[in-house]
mmCIF file of C-alpha atoms in Angstrom:
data_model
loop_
_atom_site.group_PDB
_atom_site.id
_atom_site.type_symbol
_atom_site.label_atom_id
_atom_site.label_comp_id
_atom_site.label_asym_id
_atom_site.label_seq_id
_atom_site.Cartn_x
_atom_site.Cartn_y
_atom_site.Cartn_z
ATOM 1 C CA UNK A 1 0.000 0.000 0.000
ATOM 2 C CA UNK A 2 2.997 2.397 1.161
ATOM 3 C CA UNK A 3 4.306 1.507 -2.536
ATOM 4 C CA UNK A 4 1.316 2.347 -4.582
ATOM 5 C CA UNK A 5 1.292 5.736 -2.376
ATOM 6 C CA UNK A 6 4.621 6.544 -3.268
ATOM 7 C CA UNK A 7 4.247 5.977 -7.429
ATOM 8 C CA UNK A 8 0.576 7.422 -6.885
ATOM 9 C CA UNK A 9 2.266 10.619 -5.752
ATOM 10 C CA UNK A 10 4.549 10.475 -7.459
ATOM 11 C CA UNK A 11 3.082 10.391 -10.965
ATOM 12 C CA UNK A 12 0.895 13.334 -9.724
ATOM 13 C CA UNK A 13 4.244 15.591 -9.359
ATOM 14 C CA UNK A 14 5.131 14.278 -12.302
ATOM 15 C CA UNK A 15 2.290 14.939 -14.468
ATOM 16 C CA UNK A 16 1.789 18.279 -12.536
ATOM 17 C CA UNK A 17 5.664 19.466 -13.415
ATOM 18 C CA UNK A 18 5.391 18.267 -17.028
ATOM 19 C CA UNK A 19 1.724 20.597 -17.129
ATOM 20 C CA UNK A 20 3.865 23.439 -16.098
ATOM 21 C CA UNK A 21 6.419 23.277 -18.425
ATOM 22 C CA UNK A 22 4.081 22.516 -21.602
ATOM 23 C CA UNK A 23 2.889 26.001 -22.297
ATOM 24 C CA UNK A 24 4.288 29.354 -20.723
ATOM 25 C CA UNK A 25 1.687 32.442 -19.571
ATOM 26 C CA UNK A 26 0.058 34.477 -22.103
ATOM 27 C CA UNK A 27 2.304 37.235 -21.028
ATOM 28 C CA UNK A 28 5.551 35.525 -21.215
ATOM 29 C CA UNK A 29 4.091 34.058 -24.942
ATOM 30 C CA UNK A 30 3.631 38.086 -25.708
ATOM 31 C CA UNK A 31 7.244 38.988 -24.180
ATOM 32 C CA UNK A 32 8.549 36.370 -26.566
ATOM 33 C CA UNK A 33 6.816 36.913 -29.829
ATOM 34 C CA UNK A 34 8.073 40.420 -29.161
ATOM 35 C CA UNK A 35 11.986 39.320 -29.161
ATOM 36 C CA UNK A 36 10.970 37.047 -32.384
ATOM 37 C CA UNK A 37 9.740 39.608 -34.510
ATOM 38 C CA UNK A 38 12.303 42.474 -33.686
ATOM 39 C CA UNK A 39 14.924 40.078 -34.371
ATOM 40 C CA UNK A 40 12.997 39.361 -37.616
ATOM 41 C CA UNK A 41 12.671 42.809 -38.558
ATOM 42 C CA UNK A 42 16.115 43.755 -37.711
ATOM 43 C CA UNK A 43 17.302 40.431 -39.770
ATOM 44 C CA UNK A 44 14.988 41.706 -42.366
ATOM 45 C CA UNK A 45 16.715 45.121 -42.329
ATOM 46 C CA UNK A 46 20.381 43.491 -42.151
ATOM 47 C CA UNK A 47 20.253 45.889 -38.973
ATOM 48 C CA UNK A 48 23.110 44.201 -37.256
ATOM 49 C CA UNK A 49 23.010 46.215 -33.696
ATOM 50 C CA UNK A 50 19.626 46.472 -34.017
ATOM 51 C CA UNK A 51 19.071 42.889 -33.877
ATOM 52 C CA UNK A 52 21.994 41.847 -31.167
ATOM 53 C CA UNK A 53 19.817 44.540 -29.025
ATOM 54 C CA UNK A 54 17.455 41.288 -28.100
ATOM 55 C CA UNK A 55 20.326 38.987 -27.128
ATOM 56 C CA UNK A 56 21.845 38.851 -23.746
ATOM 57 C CA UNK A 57 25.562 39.792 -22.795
ATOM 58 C CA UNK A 58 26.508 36.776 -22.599
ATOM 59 C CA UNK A 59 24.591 35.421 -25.207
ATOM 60 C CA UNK A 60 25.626 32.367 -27.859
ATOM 61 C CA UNK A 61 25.126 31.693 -31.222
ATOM 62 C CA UNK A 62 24.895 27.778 -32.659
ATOM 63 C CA UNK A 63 24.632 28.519 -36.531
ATOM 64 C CA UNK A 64 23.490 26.378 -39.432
ATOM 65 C CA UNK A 65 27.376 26.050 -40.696
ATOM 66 C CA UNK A 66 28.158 24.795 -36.690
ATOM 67 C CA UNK A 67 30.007 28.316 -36.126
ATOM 68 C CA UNK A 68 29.836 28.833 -32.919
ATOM 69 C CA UNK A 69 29.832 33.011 -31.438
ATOM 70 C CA UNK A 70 29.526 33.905 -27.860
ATOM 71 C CA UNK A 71 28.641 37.023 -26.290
ATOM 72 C CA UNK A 72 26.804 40.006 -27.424
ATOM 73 C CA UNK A 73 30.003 41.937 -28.330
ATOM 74 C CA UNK A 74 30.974 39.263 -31.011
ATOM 75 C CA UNK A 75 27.866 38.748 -32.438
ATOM 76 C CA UNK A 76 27.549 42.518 -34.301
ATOM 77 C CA UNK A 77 30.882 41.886 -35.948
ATOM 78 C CA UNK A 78 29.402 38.131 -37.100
ATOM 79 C CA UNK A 79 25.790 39.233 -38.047
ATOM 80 C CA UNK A 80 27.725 42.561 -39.620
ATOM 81 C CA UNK A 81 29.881 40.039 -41.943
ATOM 82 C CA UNK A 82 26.549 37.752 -42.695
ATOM 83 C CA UNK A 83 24.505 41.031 -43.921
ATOM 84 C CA UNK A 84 27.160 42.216 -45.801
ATOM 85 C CA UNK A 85 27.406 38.790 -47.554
ATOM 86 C CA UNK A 86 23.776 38.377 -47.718
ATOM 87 C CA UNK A 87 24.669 41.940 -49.882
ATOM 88 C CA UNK A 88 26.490 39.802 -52.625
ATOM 89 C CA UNK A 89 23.772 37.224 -53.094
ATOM 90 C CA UNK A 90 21.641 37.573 -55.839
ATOM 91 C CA UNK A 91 18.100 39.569 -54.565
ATOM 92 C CA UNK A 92 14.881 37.469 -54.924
ATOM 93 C CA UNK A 93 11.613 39.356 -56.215
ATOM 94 C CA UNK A 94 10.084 38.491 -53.232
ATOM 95 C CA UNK A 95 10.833 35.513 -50.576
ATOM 96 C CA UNK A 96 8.379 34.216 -47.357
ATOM 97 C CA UNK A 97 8.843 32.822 -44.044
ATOM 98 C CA UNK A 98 7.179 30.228 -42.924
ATOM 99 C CA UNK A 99 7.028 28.972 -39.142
ATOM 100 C CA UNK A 100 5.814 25.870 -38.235
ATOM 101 C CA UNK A 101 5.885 23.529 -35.114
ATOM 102 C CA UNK A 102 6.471 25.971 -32.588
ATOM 103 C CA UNK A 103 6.277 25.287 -29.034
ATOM 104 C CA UNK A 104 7.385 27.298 -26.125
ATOM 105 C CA UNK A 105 8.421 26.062 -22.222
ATOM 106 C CA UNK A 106 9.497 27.134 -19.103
ATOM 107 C CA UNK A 107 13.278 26.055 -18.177
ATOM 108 C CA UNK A 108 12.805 28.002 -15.097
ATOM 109 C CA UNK A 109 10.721 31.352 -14.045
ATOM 110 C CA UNK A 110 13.341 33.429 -16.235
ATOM 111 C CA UNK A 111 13.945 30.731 -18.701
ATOM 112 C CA UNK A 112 11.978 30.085 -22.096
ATOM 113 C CA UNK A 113 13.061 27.358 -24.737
ATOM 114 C CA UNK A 114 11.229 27.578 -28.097
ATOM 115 C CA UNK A 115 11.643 25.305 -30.376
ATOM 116 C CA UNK A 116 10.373 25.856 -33.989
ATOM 117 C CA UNK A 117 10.830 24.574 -37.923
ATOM 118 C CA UNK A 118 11.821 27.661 -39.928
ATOM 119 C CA UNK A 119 11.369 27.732 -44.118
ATOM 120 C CA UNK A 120 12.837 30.337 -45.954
ATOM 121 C CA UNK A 121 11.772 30.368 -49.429
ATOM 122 C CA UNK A 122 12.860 32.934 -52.312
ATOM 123 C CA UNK A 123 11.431 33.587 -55.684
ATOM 124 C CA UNK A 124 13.884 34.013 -58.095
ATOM 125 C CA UNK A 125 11.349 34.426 -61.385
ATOM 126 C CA UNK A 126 10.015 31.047 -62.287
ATOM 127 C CA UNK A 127 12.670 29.640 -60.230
ATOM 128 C CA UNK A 128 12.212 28.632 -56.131
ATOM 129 C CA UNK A 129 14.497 28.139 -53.769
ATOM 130 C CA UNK A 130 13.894 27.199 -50.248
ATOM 131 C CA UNK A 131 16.038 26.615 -46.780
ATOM 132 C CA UNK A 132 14.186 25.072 -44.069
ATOM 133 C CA UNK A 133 15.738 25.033 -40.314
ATOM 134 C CA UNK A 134 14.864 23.556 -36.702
ATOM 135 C CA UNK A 135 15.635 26.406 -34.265
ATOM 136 C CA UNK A 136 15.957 26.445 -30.491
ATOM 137 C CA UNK A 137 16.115 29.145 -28.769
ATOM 138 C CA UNK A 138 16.560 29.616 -24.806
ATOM 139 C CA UNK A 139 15.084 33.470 -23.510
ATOM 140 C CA UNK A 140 16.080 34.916 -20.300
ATOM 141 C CA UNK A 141 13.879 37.455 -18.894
ATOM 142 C CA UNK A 142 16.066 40.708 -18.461
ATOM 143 C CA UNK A 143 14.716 43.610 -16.857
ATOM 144 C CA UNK A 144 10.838 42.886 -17.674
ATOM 145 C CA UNK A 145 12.135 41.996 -21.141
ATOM 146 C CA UNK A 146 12.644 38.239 -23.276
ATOM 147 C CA UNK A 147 16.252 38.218 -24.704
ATOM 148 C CA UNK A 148 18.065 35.761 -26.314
ATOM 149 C CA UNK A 149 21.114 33.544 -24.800
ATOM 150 C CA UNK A 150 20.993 30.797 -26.751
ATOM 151 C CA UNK A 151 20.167 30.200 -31.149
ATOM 152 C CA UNK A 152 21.244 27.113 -32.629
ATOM 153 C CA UNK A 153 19.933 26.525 -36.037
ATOM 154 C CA UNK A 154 20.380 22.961 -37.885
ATOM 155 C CA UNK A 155 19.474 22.574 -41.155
ATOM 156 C CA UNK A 156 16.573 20.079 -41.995
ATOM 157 C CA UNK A 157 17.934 17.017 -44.210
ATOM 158 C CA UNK A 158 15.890 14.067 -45.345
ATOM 159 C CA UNK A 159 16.804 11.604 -43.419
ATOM 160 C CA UNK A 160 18.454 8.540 -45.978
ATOM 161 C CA UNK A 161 16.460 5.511 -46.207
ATOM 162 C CA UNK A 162 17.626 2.382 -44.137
ATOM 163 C CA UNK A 163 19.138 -0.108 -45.839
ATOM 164 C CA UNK A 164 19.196 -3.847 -45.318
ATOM 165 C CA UNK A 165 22.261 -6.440 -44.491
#
């Protein structure tokens, strides 16, 4: 009887801590979106101080190529270089975003991992290209406000088929 006590209560802190951390406050979803679509904007705008603005001091970046860039101070001159690179590319006539699979959770009462699949697709004429990502991000709440310390992006691969031996 002590046993089935034990799991019984067990199981309720369980199911009660994994509740918690499934969805974050309205609020907190708001404070988020916020830091999303500044960044957006100021990634839209190759506005590379803009942009670091929503990352913490101590903030790191994880990108697609595995680069890895820590702190706030090293992060204008990398986004700086990536903009001005982005400025040799070719310019689509018009390009979308599209966010899917997005879910947000609390690592702690100032922590917030979201976790999202990002496609990026550009119009080139008749011709379409398209770069889809899985993005995590980890927000610390900073004065009243959501900033980033952690972005890892990995590029999204088909995964090969299995084969048999």
């Amino acid at each position: 009887m002590f046993n089935f006590l034990k799991i019984s209560t067990l199981s309720l802190l369980f199911f009660f801590s994994f509740s918690l951390h499934a969805q974050i406050s309205a609020a907190d979803e708001k404070g988020t979106k916020e830091c999303y679509d500044a960044c957006i904007a100021a990634f839209e705008k190759n506005d590379a101080n803009a942009l670091c603005q929503w990352f913490t001091d101590n903030a790191e970046h994880i990108g697609p190529m595995g680069d890895i860039v820590r702190g706030r101070d090293n992060l204008i001159p990398y986004y700086t270089h990536l903009f001005e690179w982005f400025g040799t590319m070719p310019k689509p006539d018009r390009s979308e975003t599209k966010v899917t699979n997005m879910q947000s959770r609390y690592l702690a009462t100032d922590l917030v991992q979201v976790t999202y699949t990002e496609d990026n697709i550009r119009y080139y004429g008749e011709k379409t290209e398209s770069e889809k990502f899985s993005c995590a991000v980890v927000l610390r709440k900073t004065k009243g406000k959501w900033l980033i310390e952690l972005l890892m992006m990995t590029p999204v691969q088909t995964m090969p088929p299995a084969t048999n031996k």
